[in-house]
Structures are given as C-alpha cells and as structure tokens.
Short mmCIF file of C-alpha atoms in Angstrom, two decimals:
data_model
loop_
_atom_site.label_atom_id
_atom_site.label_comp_id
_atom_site.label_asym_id
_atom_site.label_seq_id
_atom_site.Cartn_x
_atom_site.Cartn_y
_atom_site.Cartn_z
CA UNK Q 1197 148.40 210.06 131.21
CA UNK Q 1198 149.83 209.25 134.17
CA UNK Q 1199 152.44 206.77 135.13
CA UNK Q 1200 150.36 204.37 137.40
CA UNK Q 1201 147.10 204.74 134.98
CA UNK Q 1202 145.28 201.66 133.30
CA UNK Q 1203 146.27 201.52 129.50
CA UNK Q 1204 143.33 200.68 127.88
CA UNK Q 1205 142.61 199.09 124.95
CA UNK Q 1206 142.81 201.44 121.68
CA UNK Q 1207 139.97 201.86 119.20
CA UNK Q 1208 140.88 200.55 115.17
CA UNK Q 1209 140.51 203.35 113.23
CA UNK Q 1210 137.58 204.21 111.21
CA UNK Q 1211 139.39 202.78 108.23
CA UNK Q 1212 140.29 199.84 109.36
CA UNK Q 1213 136.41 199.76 111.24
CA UNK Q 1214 135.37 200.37 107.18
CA UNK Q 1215 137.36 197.74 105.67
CA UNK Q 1216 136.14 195.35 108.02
CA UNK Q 1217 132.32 196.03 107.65
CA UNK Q 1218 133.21 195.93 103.66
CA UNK Q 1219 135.33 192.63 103.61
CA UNK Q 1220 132.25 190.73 105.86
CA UNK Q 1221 130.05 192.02 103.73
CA UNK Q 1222 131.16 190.79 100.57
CA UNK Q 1223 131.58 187.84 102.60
CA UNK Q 1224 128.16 186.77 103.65
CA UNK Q 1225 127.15 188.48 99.64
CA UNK Q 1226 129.17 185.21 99.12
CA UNK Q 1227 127.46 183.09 100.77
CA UNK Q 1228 123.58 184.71 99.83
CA UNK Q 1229 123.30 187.84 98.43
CA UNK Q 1230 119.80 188.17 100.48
CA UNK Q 1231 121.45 188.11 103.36
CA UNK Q 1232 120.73 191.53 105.51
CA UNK Q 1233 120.92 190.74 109.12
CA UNK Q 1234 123.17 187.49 111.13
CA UNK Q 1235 120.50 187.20 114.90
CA UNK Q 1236 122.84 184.45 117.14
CA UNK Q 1237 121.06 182.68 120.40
CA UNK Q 1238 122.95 180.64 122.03
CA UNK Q 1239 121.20 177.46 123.16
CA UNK Q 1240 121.91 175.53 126.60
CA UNK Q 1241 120.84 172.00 126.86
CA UNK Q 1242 121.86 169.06 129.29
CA UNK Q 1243 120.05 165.95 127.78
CA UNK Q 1244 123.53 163.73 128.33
CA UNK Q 1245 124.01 164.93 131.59
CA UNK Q 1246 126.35 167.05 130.74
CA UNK Q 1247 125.49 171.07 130.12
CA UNK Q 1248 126.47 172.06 126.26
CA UNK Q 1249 125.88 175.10 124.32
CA UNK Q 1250 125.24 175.41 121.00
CA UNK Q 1251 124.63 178.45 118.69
CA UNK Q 1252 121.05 178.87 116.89
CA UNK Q 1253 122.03 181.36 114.00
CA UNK Q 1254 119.11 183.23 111.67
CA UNK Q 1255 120.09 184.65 108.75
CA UNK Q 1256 117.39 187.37 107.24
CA UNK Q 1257 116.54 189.40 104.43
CA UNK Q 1258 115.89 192.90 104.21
CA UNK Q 1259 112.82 192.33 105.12
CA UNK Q 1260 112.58 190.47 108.17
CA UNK Q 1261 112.06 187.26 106.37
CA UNK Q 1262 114.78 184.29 107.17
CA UNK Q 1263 116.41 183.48 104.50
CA UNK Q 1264 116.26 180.02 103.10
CA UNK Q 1265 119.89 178.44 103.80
CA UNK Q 1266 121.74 175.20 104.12
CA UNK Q 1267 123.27 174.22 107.30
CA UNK Q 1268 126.47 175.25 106.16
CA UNK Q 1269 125.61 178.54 105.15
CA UNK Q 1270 124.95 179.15 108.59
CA UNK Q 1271 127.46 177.64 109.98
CA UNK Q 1272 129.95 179.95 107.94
CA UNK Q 1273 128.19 183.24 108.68
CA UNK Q 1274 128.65 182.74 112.04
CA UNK Q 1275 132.34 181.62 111.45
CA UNK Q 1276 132.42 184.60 109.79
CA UNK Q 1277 131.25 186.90 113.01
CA UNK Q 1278 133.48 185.18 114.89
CA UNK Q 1279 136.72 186.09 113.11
CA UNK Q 1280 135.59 189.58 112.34
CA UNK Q 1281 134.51 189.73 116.08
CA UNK Q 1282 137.37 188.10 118.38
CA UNK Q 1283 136.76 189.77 121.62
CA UNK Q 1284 132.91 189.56 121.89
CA UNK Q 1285 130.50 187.88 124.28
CA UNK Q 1286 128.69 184.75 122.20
CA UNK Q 1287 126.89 183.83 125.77
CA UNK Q 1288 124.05 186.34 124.86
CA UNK Q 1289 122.05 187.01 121.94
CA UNK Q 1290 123.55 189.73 119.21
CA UNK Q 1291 122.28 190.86 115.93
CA UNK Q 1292 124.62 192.21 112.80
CA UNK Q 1293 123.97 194.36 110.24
CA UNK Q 1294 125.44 194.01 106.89
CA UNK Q 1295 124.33 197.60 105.66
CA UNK Q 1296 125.95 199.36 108.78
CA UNK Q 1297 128.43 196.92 110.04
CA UNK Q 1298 127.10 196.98 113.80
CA UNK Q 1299 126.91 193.94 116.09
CA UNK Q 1300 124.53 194.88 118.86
CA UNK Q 1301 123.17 192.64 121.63
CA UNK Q 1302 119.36 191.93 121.63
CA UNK Q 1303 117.03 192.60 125.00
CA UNK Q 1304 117.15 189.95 127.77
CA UNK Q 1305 113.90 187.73 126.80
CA UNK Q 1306 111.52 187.51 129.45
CA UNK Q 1307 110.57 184.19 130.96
CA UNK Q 1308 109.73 182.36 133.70
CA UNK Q 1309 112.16 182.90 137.10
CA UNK Q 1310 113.24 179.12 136.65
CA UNK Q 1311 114.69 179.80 133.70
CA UNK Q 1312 116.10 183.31 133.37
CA UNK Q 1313 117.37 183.26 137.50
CA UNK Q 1314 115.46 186.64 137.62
CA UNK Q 1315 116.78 188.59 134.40
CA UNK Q 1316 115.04 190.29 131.91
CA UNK Q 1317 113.05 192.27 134.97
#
C-alpha cells in the first residue's frame, strides 16, 4: 500500500462475524423462539408539524407468518439490530436472518412520484 492511499476500514473476521450471528441469535431465541426473520421500515410522518421518523419492525416465523409479539418484544429486537449493527443505514428498509446472520436491504417500493421523488424506477 502506498503512503498517500485511503486506509479503509478492515473486515471482522469470520469468527468474530460467527460469534456475532450466534450471540443475536440466542438473543431474539430469548425473546421468541419463533422468531426467523427481523423486516424494519422506517416510517416518516409530520402530523405536528414537525417531520419524525419512527421504525415499523415485523418479526416472522419460518414461515412467512408474523409472529404474535408485544410491543416490547419488538422494540428489543430492533435494539438488538442496532447494537449488533452500529454502522448501518436505518433510513431504508432491511431484513435479518437469524439462520444465516445477514442483514440485507429490501427493493425500493414503488409508488406514486409524490411520494417516492422518482425512486423505485
């Protein structure tokens, strides 16, 4: 490397990558063994007059199905994705895996130009 090049940022190693997918899942096993997949949408809304965001959180089984949960289940498994996941984007939507620890990002929903300034096209 040479003396004027960008550092960047180092990958954990697959250990530490394994011990992290193992320790959330046990995790959100705590909080419902059912659980197989975290979806997050985050939700803008100006009703006050001022913009806020909030974050709609699905928890499902295997299956597909949503799991039936209390508020603060959900509120933890996001807490959850959010400790395990420091550096990410919450602005868009993201889906996790328990089985393969992955978080991936979900397709740009289509909707009307108003509302998605174009995106999704």
């Amino acid at each position: 490397m040479s003396p004027n090049a960008t550092p960047q940022p180092r990958r954990a190693p697959r250990a530490t990558v394994a011990v992290r997918t193992v320790h959330l899942a046990r995790a959100l096993a705590a909080l419902s063994p059912a659980i197989a997949t975290v979806r997050t949408t985050p939700v803008y809304s100006d009703f006050s007059g001022r913009p806020r965001t909030a974050t709609l959180v699905t928890l499902d089984d295997e299956h597909g199905r949503p799991v039936a949960a209390d508020r603060a289940t959900h509120r933890a498994a996001l807490a959850l994705l959010r400790q395990q996941f420091t550096l990410t984007d919450w602005t868009c939507q993201r889906r996790y895996d328990v089985r393969t620890g992955r978080l991936v990002p979900l397709a740009t929903p289509f909707g009307p130009r108003e509302l998605t300034d174009g995106a999704g096209r």
